[in-house]
Amino acid sequence: MRQSLRQNYDAVVKRVADTTQQTLDEVNSMPATTSMNTSFMFGSTHILEACRGLDELFRQQADVLPSMQRLDDDVKIAMNSVAKIKEEFFSVVCAKLKLVSELQSSIVEFETHLGILKDALAYQKLQFAELKHIELLPQDNVEDPPNELQLLKQRCHALERQVETLQQELDDQHKASCHCDDSYSNSSRYMELHGWSRVSCIEDGSSLSASVETGPVGPKFPLVLALAATAGHSGTMNNSSEMLKENDTVRRLKDAVYEKDSKIGHLEDANSTLHDTVRSLQFSMGMQRNWLKKVVSVLNVENVDLDSAEGLHECLMHIEDKWKECTAAAVAPPLAATAPAAPDVSVSSDADASSKIAFRSFSYNDLALFLPTFAPTDVNAPKIYLAFHLGCPNRFLSDESITTYYQMNTRYPEYILGRIVFIDERVASERDNPYRLIAGTTFFVLTVTFLVDF
C-alpha cells in the first residue's frame, strides 16, 4: 500500500512538472500580445489537472486505513485459528514426547543389558576355553588330580633316578679308568655343570623342599593344581554361575583380609609411635631426676623422695628456700639489722608468689628451673636445657639465653634458675626440629633472665 501511494505521488509530481514545462514552452513561442491571454488559460488547465491528481491521491490515502483494518482483522482471525489448533494438538504432542522418552529409556536399558551379556559371554568363552584343556588330560587325572606335594614327590623321584643313572655311568667310568682322582673330579664337575646334586627324598616337607630347590624343577602344572583344588566337586566345573559366586566370595574375603591387615598395620604404627613417645618421656624424666639429685646434693637437702609427686614438690620447696636465703644474703645491706624497717605484708606476699619455681605450668614472668638433658664428656660442649616440670614437657631454654650466659661466664652451668620473659610455641617438622622430637610434637622455647646459676 505504501508503495502504491508513493507511485501515485510520483506520477502527480511528474505530471505537474511536464505540464508546467509545456506551458512555459508554448508561452515562449507565442507573440507577446497573445501570451498574456493564453498564459492564464494554460495555467488554469494545469492547476486543474494538478488538483485532480491530488484528489485522486487523497482518495487513495483515505482507502488505506480501512484496508489496513481489514488486514488486521484477517490476521487476528488467522492467529486465533492457529492458537486453537495448537491447543488441540498440545496433548497429542506431550503424549508423543513422553512415548519417545520411554523408548529412549528402554533403548538405554537394552544397551546396558546387552553390554552385560557381552561381558558374560566373553567370560563364558574364556571358561570354556580353559575347560577344553581338561579333555586333553588323562581321565584319572581329571577324576583324582594329584596335589602339589605329590607332584613335587614325583619330580623328586624322577630326579633321583636320573642322578642314580648318571652316578652309575660315572662309577663305570671310574672302574674303567685308572685315575681315580681325575674321574672323581670329572664326575663332580659334570654334575655341577648340569645343576644336579645328590638328594634323598624324605617324606618330611622340609627335606622335600630342600631337594626340590637344589635340583632343576620343571613347571608345576597350574591347571592341574587348579583342578586339584576343586577335586570331588564336578558341579563347580560344570556350573559357571556357581564359580562366579565363589570367586566373588573369595574376592570379598580377600578384601576383608586386606582391610584388616591395613588396619593392623596402622595400629602397629600408632603403637610404635606411642612407645617412642613414652620412651622419650621416660628418658627426659630420668635425666631431670638425675640432675635434680645433683642439685639436691649440691644444696645439701636431706630426706627427699624424688619418686613421688609429693617428694618432688617438697624438693622444689627446699630449693626455693635455699634460693631465697642466697638472694636475701646477697641483697640485704650490711646494717639492715641495726635499722629494721616495718615489713609490708602485701609486698612480701607478692614477692613470695613471684619467687616460687613453676613446674606444673609456665607463663610470662614465672620462675623456672632448667636442667641439661645430657652430660657430655667435654665441659665446654654445648648443652640443651629442659625446664623441670610435672605434666608439661617439651619446655626448652632458648639458644639465645644459653649463648648469652656462655659469653658472660665462658662455661655451661649445672642448672639455671631464671625468670621467663618470652615463650615461643612451635611444632616439630622436617624443617624445624632442633631437639629431634617426633614430627607433629608441640614444643616451647623459653627465653629467661638469669637469676641464679651454678
Coordinates of C-alpha atoms in Angstrom, one line a residue:
M1 CA 0.0 0.0 0.0
R2 CA 2.8 2.4 0.8
Q3 CA 4.5 1.6 -2.5
S4 CA 1.3 2.4 -4.4
L5 CA 0.8 5.7 -2.7
R6 CA 4.4 6.5 -3.4
Q7 CA 3.9 5.7 -7.1
N8 CA 0.8 7.9 -7.3
Y9 CA 2.6 10.8 -5.7
D10 CA 5.5 10.5 -8.1
A11 CA 3.1 10.4 -11.0
V12 CA 1.3 13.6 -9.9
V13 CA 4.6 15.4 -9.4
K14 CA 5.8 14.3 -12.8
R15 CA 2.5 15.4 -14.5
V16 CA 2.7 18.8 -12.9
A17 CA 6.3 19.2 -13.9
D18 CA 5.6 18.1 -17.5
T19 CA 2.6 20.4 -17.9
T20 CA 4.5 23.3 -16.4
Q21 CA 7.3 22.9 -18.8
Q22 CA 5.0 22.5 -21.7
T23 CA 3.1 25.7 -20.8
L24 CA 6.4 27.6 -20.5
D25 CA 7.4 26.4 -23.9
E26 CA 4.1 27.4 -25.5
V27 CA 4.2 30.8 -23.9
N28 CA 7.7 31.5 -25.1
S29 CA 6.8 30.5 -28.7
M30 CA 3.7 32.8 -28.9
P31 CA 3.8 36.5 -29.6
A32 CA 3.8 39.0 -26.8
T33 CA 0.3 40.2 -27.5
T34 CA -1.3 36.9 -27.2
S35 CA 0.9 35.4 -24.5
M36 CA -1.0 37.2 -21.7
N37 CA -4.4 35.7 -22.6
T38 CA -3.1 32.2 -23.3
S39 CA -1.0 32.0 -20.2
F40 CA -4.0 32.3 -17.9
M41 CA -5.8 29.6 -19.8
F42 CA -2.8 27.1 -19.7
G43 CA -2.2 27.9 -16.1
S44 CA -5.7 27.2 -15.1
T45 CA -5.7 24.0 -17.0
H46 CA -2.5 22.8 -15.4
I47 CA -3.7 23.7 -11.9
L48 CA -7.0 21.8 -12.6
E49 CA -5.1 18.7 -13.6
A50 CA -2.8 19.0 -10.5
C51 CA -5.9 19.3 -8.3
R52 CA -7.4 16.3 -9.9
G53 CA -4.3 14.3 -9.2
L54 CA -4.3 15.5 -5.6
D55 CA -7.9 14.5 -5.2
E56 CA -7.1 11.1 -6.5
L57 CA -4.2 10.8 -4.2
F58 CA -6.4 11.8 -1.2
R59 CA -9.0 9.2 -2.1
Q60 CA -6.3 6.5 -2.2
Q61 CA -5.0 7.6 1.2
A62 CA -8.5 7.5 2.6
D63 CA -8.9 3.9 1.4
V64 CA -5.6 2.9 3.1
L65 CA -6.9 2.9 6.7
P66 CA -10.0 0.7 6.1
S67 CA -7.9 -1.8 4.1
M68 CA -5.3 -1.9 6.9
Q69 CA -8.1 -2.6 9.4
R70 CA -9.5 -5.4 7.3
L71 CA -6.0 -6.9 7.0
D72 CA -5.6 -6.7 10.8
D73 CA -8.9 -8.4 11.4
D74 CA -7.9 -11.2 9.0
V75 CA -4.5 -11.6 10.8
K76 CA -6.3 -11.9 14.2
I77 CA -8.7 -14.5 12.8
A78 CA -5.8 -16.5 11.4
M79 CA -3.8 -16.3 14.7
N80 CA -6.9 -17.4 16.7
S81 CA -7.3 -20.4 14.5
V82 CA -3.7 -21.3 14.9
A83 CA -3.9 -21.0 18.7
K84 CA -7.0 -23.3 18.7
I85 CA -5.2 -25.8 16.5
K86 CA -2.1 -25.6 18.8
E87 CA -4.2 -26.2 21.9
E88 CA -5.9 -29.2 20.3
F89 CA -2.6 -30.8 19.3
F90 CA -0.7 -29.9 22.6
S91 CA -1.9 -33.0 24.5
V92 CA -1.1 -35.2 21.5
V93 CA 2.5 -33.7 21.2
C94 CA 3.0 -34.2 25.0
A95 CA 1.9 -37.9 24.7
K96 CA 4.2 -38.4 21.8
L97 CA 7.2 -36.8 23.6
K98 CA 6.5 -39.0 26.7
L99 CA 6.4 -42.1 24.4
V100 CA 9.7 -41.0 22.8
S101 CA 11.3 -40.6 26.3
E102 CA 10.1 -44.0 27.4
L103 CA 11.5 -45.5 24.2
Q104 CA 14.9 -43.8 24.8
S105 CA 15.0 -45.2 28.3
S106 CA 14.2 -48.7 27.0
I107 CA 17.0 -48.3 24.4
V108 CA 19.5 -47.3 27.1
E109 CA 18.4 -50.3 29.4
F110 CA 18.7 -52.6 26.4
E111 CA 22.2 -51.4 25.6
T112 CA 23.2 -51.8 29.2
H113 CA 21.8 -55.4 29.4
L114 CA 23.5 -56.1 26.0
G115 CA 26.8 -54.9 27.3
I116 CA 26.4 -57.1 30.4
L117 CA 25.5 -60.1 28.3
K118 CA 28.5 -59.4 26.0
D119 CA 30.8 -59.4 29.1
A120 CA 29.2 -62.6 30.4
L121 CA 29.6 -64.2 27.0
A122 CA 33.3 -63.3 26.8
Y123 CA 33.9 -64.6 30.3
Q124 CA 31.9 -67.8 29.5
K125 CA 34.0 -68.3 26.3
L126 CA 37.2 -67.9 28.4
Q127 CA 35.9 -70.5 30.9
F128 CA 35.0 -72.9 28.0
A129 CA 38.5 -72.4 26.5
E130 CA 40.0 -73.3 29.9
L131 CA 37.7 -76.3 30.3
K132 CA 38.9 -77.6 26.8
H133 CA 42.2 -78.3 28.4
I134 CA 40.5 -80.9 30.7
E135 CA 39.7 -83.0 27.7
L136 CA 43.4 -83.3 26.8
L137 CA 44.2 -84.6 30.3
P138 CA 44.1 -88.3 31.2
Q139 CA 40.9 -89.4 32.8
D140 CA 42.4 -90.5 36.1
N141 CA 44.0 -87.0 36.5
V142 CA 40.6 -85.4 35.9
E143 CA 38.8 -87.6 38.4
D144 CA 41.5 -87.6 41.0
P145 CA 44.1 -84.9 40.3
P146 CA 47.3 -85.1 42.3
N147 CA 48.1 -82.3 44.8
E148 CA 51.2 -80.2 44.8
L149 CA 53.0 -82.3 47.3
Q150 CA 52.5 -85.4 45.2
L151 CA 53.8 -83.6 42.1
L152 CA 56.9 -82.5 43.9
K153 CA 57.5 -86.0 45.2
Q154 CA 57.1 -87.4 41.7
R155 CA 59.6 -84.8 40.4
C156 CA 62.0 -85.6 43.2
H157 CA 61.8 -89.4 42.5
A158 CA 62.4 -88.7 38.8
L159 CA 65.4 -86.5 39.6
E160 CA 66.8 -89.2 42.0
R161 CA 66.5 -91.8 39.3
Q162 CA 68.3 -89.6 36.8
V163 CA 71.0 -88.8 39.3
E164 CA 71.4 -92.5 40.1
T165 CA 71.7 -93.3 36.4
L166 CA 74.4 -90.7 35.9
Q167 CA 76.2 -91.8 39.1
Q168 CA 76.1 -95.4 37.8
E169 CA 77.6 -94.3 34.5
L170 CA 80.3 -92.3 36.3
D171 CA 81.1 -95.4 38.5
D172 CA 81.5 -97.5 35.4
Q173 CA 83.9 -94.9 34.0
H174 CA 85.7 -94.9 37.3
K175 CA 86.2 -98.6 37.2
A176 CA 87.5 -98.5 33.7
S177 CA 89.9 -95.6 34.4
C178 CA 93.0 -95.9 36.5
H179 CA 93.0 -92.2 37.5
C180 CA 90.6 -92.2 40.4
D181 CA 91.1 -88.6 41.4
D182 CA 90.6 -87.4 37.8
S183 CA 87.5 -89.4 37.4
Y184 CA 86.1 -88.1 40.7
S185 CA 86.8 -84.5 39.8
N186 CA 85.3 -85.0 36.3
S187 CA 82.2 -86.5 37.8
S188 CA 81.8 -83.7 40.2
R189 CA 82.4 -81.1 37.5
Y190 CA 79.9 -82.8 35.3
M191 CA 77.2 -82.8 37.9
E192 CA 77.9 -79.1 38.8
L193 CA 77.7 -78.1 35.2
H194 CA 74.3 -79.8 34.8
G195 CA 73.0 -78.3 38.1
W196 CA 72.3 -81.7 39.7
S197 CA 73.1 -82.8 43.2
R198 CA 72.7 -86.0 45.2
V199 CA 69.3 -85.7 47.0
S200 CA 67.5 -88.1 49.2
C201 CA 63.7 -87.7 49.1
I202 CA 62.4 -87.9 52.6
E203 CA 58.8 -87.7 53.4
D204 CA 59.3 -84.7 55.6
G205 CA 58.2 -81.4 54.0
S206 CA 61.4 -79.5 54.9
S207 CA 63.7 -82.1 53.3
L208 CA 61.5 -82.3 50.3
S209 CA 61.5 -78.6 49.7
A210 CA 65.3 -78.6 50.0
S211 CA 65.7 -81.3 47.4
V212 CA 63.4 -79.5 45.1
E213 CA 65.4 -76.3 45.4
T214 CA 68.7 -77.9 44.7
G215 CA 67.6 -79.8 41.5
P216 CA 66.1 -78.4 38.3
V217 CA 62.4 -78.3 38.8
G218 CA 60.1 -78.1 35.8
P219 CA 56.7 -76.4 35.6
K220 CA 54.2 -77.0 38.4
F221 CA 51.2 -77.5 36.0
P222 CA 49.0 -74.7 37.3
L223 CA 45.9 -76.1 35.5
V224 CA 46.3 -79.5 37.3
L225 CA 46.8 -77.7 40.6
A226 CA 43.6 -75.6 40.0
L227 CA 41.8 -78.8 39.2
A228 CA 43.1 -80.4 42.4
A229 CA 41.6 -77.5 44.4
T230 CA 38.2 -78.4 43.0
A231 CA 38.6 -82.2 43.2
G232 CA 35.4 -84.0 44.1
H233 CA 33.2 -81.1 43.1
S234 CA 32.2 -81.7 39.5
G235 CA 29.3 -79.4 39.8
T236 CA 31.6 -76.4 40.2
M237 CA 33.3 -77.3 36.9
N238 CA 30.1 -77.5 35.0
N239 CA 28.1 -74.6 36.6
S240 CA 29.9 -71.3 35.7
S241 CA 27.4 -69.3 37.8
E242 CA 28.5 -71.1 41.0
M243 CA 32.1 -70.5 40.1
L244 CA 31.4 -66.8 39.7
K245 CA 29.7 -66.7 43.1
E246 CA 32.6 -68.5 44.7
N247 CA 35.0 -66.1 43.0
D248 CA 33.1 -63.1 44.3
T249 CA 33.0 -64.6 47.8
V250 CA 36.8 -65.2 47.7
R251 CA 37.3 -61.7 46.4
R252 CA 35.3 -60.2 49.2
L253 CA 37.2 -62.3 51.8
K254 CA 40.5 -61.2 50.3
D255 CA 39.3 -57.5 50.5
A256 CA 38.3 -58.0 54.1
V257 CA 41.6 -59.6 55.0
Y258 CA 43.5 -56.8 53.2
E259 CA 41.5 -54.2 55.1
K260 CA 42.1 -56.0 58.4
D261 CA 45.9 -56.2 57.6
S262 CA 46.0 -52.5 56.7
K263 CA 44.2 -51.6 60.0
I264 CA 46.6 -53.8 61.9
G265 CA 49.5 -52.0 60.2
H266 CA 48.1 -48.6 61.1
L267 CA 47.6 -49.7 64.7
E268 CA 51.1 -51.1 64.9
D269 CA 52.5 -47.8 63.5
A270 CA 50.5 -45.8 66.1
N271 CA 51.6 -48.2 68.8
S272 CA 55.2 -47.9 67.9
T273 CA 54.8 -44.1 67.8
L274 CA 53.3 -44.1 71.3
H275 CA 56.1 -46.4 72.5
D276 CA 58.7 -44.0 71.1
T277 CA 56.9 -41.1 72.9
V278 CA 56.8 -42.9 76.2
R279 CA 60.5 -43.9 75.9
S280 CA 61.5 -40.3 75.1
L281 CA 59.4 -39.0 78.1
Q282 CA 60.9 -41.6 80.4
F283 CA 64.4 -40.6 79.2
S284 CA 63.6 -37.0 79.8
M285 CA 62.2 -37.7 83.3
G286 CA 65.2 -39.8 84.1
M287 CA 67.6 -37.1 83.1
Q288 CA 65.7 -34.5 85.0
R289 CA 65.6 -36.7 88.1
N290 CA 69.4 -37.3 87.8
W291 CA 70.1 -33.6 87.5
L292 CA 67.7 -32.8 90.3
K293 CA 69.6 -35.3 92.5
K294 CA 72.8 -33.4 91.7
V295 CA 71.1 -30.1 92.6
V296 CA 69.9 -31.6 95.9
S297 CA 73.3 -33.0 96.7
V298 CA 74.9 -29.5 96.0
L299 CA 72.3 -27.7 98.2
N300 CA 72.7 -30.4 100.9
V301 CA 68.9 -31.1 101.0
E302 CA 68.2 -34.3 103.0
N303 CA 65.2 -36.7 103.3
V304 CA 63.8 -36.0 99.8
D305 CA 61.8 -38.6 97.9
L306 CA 62.1 -37.9 94.1
D307 CA 59.9 -40.9 93.1
S308 CA 56.6 -39.3 94.1
A309 CA 54.8 -36.0 93.2
E310 CA 54.8 -35.0 96.9
G311 CA 58.5 -35.6 97.2
L312 CA 59.2 -33.5 94.1
H313 CA 57.1 -30.7 95.4
E314 CA 58.9 -30.9 98.8
C315 CA 62.2 -30.8 97.0
L316 CA 61.2 -27.8 95.0
M317 CA 60.1 -26.1 98.2
H318 CA 63.6 -26.7 99.7
I319 CA 65.3 -25.4 96.5
E320 CA 63.1 -22.2 96.8
D321 CA 64.0 -21.8 100.4
K322 CA 67.7 -22.1 99.6
W323 CA 67.4 -19.6 96.7
K324 CA 65.6 -17.2 99.0
E325 CA 68.3 -17.4 101.5
C326 CA 71.0 -16.9 98.9
T327 CA 69.1 -13.9 97.4
A328 CA 68.5 -12.4 100.8
A329 CA 72.1 -12.8 101.8
A330 CA 73.3 -11.2 98.6
V331 CA 70.8 -8.3 98.5
A332 CA 70.4 -7.4 102.2
P333 CA 72.5 -4.3 103.3
P334 CA 75.2 -4.7 106.0
L335 CA 73.4 -2.5 108.5
A336 CA 69.9 -3.9 108.0
A337 CA 69.9 -5.4 111.5
T338 CA 70.6 -2.1 113.2
A339 CA 67.8 -0.2 111.4
P340 CA 65.0 -2.7 110.6
A341 CA 62.1 -1.4 108.5
A342 CA 58.4 -2.2 109.0
P343 CA 57.5 -5.2 106.9
D344 CA 54.9 -4.8 104.2
V345 CA 52.6 -7.7 104.2
S346 CA 51.2 -7.2 100.6
V347 CA 54.7 -6.7 99.1
S348 CA 56.1 -9.8 100.9
S349 CA 53.1 -11.9 99.7
D350 CA 53.7 -10.8 96.1
A351 CA 57.4 -11.5 96.4
D352 CA 56.7 -15.0 97.8
A353 CA 54.3 -15.7 94.9
S354 CA 56.7 -14.5 92.3
S355 CA 59.7 -16.3 93.8
K356 CA 58.1 -19.8 93.6
I357 CA 59.5 -22.1 90.9
A358 CA 56.9 -23.0 88.4
F359 CA 56.7 -26.7 87.4
R360 CA 53.1 -27.5 86.7
S361 CA 52.6 -24.7 84.1
F362 CA 54.7 -22.0 82.6
S363 CA 53.7 -18.4 81.7
Y364 CA 55.3 -15.0 81.4
N365 CA 57.3 -13.8 84.5
D366 CA 57.3 -17.3 86.1
L367 CA 60.4 -18.6 87.8
A368 CA 61.7 -21.8 86.0
L369 CA 64.4 -24.3 86.8
F370 CA 66.3 -25.6 83.7
L371 CA 68.4 -28.7 83.8
P372 CA 70.7 -30.1 81.0
T373 CA 69.2 -33.1 79.1
F374 CA 72.5 -34.9 78.9
A375 CA 76.0 -34.7 80.4
P376 CA 78.7 -34.6 77.6
T377 CA 82.2 -35.6 78.5
D378 CA 83.6 -32.2 77.4
V379 CA 82.7 -29.5 79.9
N380 CA 82.8 -26.8 77.2
A381 CA 80.5 -28.8 74.9
P382 CA 77.1 -27.1 74.2
K383 CA 74.1 -28.4 76.2
I384 CA 70.4 -28.4 75.8
Y385 CA 68.5 -27.3 78.9
L386 CA 65.0 -28.5 79.6
A387 CA 62.6 -26.9 82.2
F388 CA 61.9 -29.0 85.3
H389 CA 58.2 -29.9 85.1
L390 CA 55.4 -32.1 86.2
G391 CA 53.0 -33.0 83.4
C392 CA 54.0 -30.2 80.9
P393 CA 57.0 -31.5 78.9
N394 CA 59.0 -30.0 76.0
R395 CA 59.9 -26.6 77.6
F396 CA 63.4 -25.9 76.3
L397 CA 65.7 -23.0 77.1
S398 CA 66.3 -20.8 74.1
D399 CA 69.7 -20.8 72.4
E400 CA 69.9 -17.0 72.9
S401 CA 69.8 -17.4 76.6
I402 CA 72.3 -20.2 76.6
T403 CA 74.7 -18.3 74.3
T404 CA 74.3 -15.1 76.5
Y405 CA 75.2 -17.0 79.6
Y406 CA 78.2 -18.8 78.0
Q407 CA 79.6 -15.5 76.7
M408 CA 79.3 -14.0 80.1
N409 CA 80.8 -16.9 82.1
T410 CA 82.6 -19.0 79.4
R411 CA 81.1 -22.2 80.8
Y412 CA 77.8 -24.2 80.9
P413 CA 76.2 -24.4 84.4
E414 CA 74.8 -27.5 86.1
Y415 CA 71.4 -25.8 86.2
I416 CA 69.9 -22.4 85.5
L417 CA 67.3 -20.6 87.5
G418 CA 65.7 -17.7 85.6
R419 CA 62.5 -15.7 85.1
I420 CA 60.6 -16.2 81.8
V421 CA 60.4 -13.2 79.6
F422 CA 59.2 -14.8 76.3
I423 CA 57.5 -18.0 75.2
D424 CA 57.7 -19.2 71.6
E425 CA 55.3 -22.1 70.8
R426 CA 56.4 -24.2 67.8
V427 CA 55.6 -27.6 66.1
A428 CA 58.3 -30.1 65.2
S429 CA 58.6 -30.7 61.5
E430 CA 61.2 -31.8 58.9
R431 CA 62.4 -28.2 58.6
D432 CA 62.0 -27.1 62.3
N433 CA 63.1 -29.8 64.7
P434 CA 66.2 -28.6 66.7
Y435 CA 65.5 -31.0 69.6
R436 CA 64.9 -34.2 67.5
L437 CA 61.3 -34.7 68.5
I438 CA 58.6 -36.7 66.8
A439 CA 57.1 -34.9 63.8
G440 CA 54.0 -33.0 64.9
T441 CA 55.0 -32.6 68.6
T442 CA 54.4 -29.2 70.1
F443 CA 57.3 -27.7 72.0
F444 CA 58.0 -24.4 73.6
V445 CA 61.2 -22.3 73.6
L446 CA 61.6 -20.1 76.7
T447 CA 63.7 -17.0 76.9
V448 CA 64.7 -16.1 80.5
T449 CA 66.7 -13.6 82.5
F450 CA 69.2 -15.3 84.8
L451 CA 68.8 -15.1 88.5
V452 CA 70.9 -17.9 90.0
D453 CA 73.3 -20.3 88.2
F454 CA 75.9 -22.9 89.4

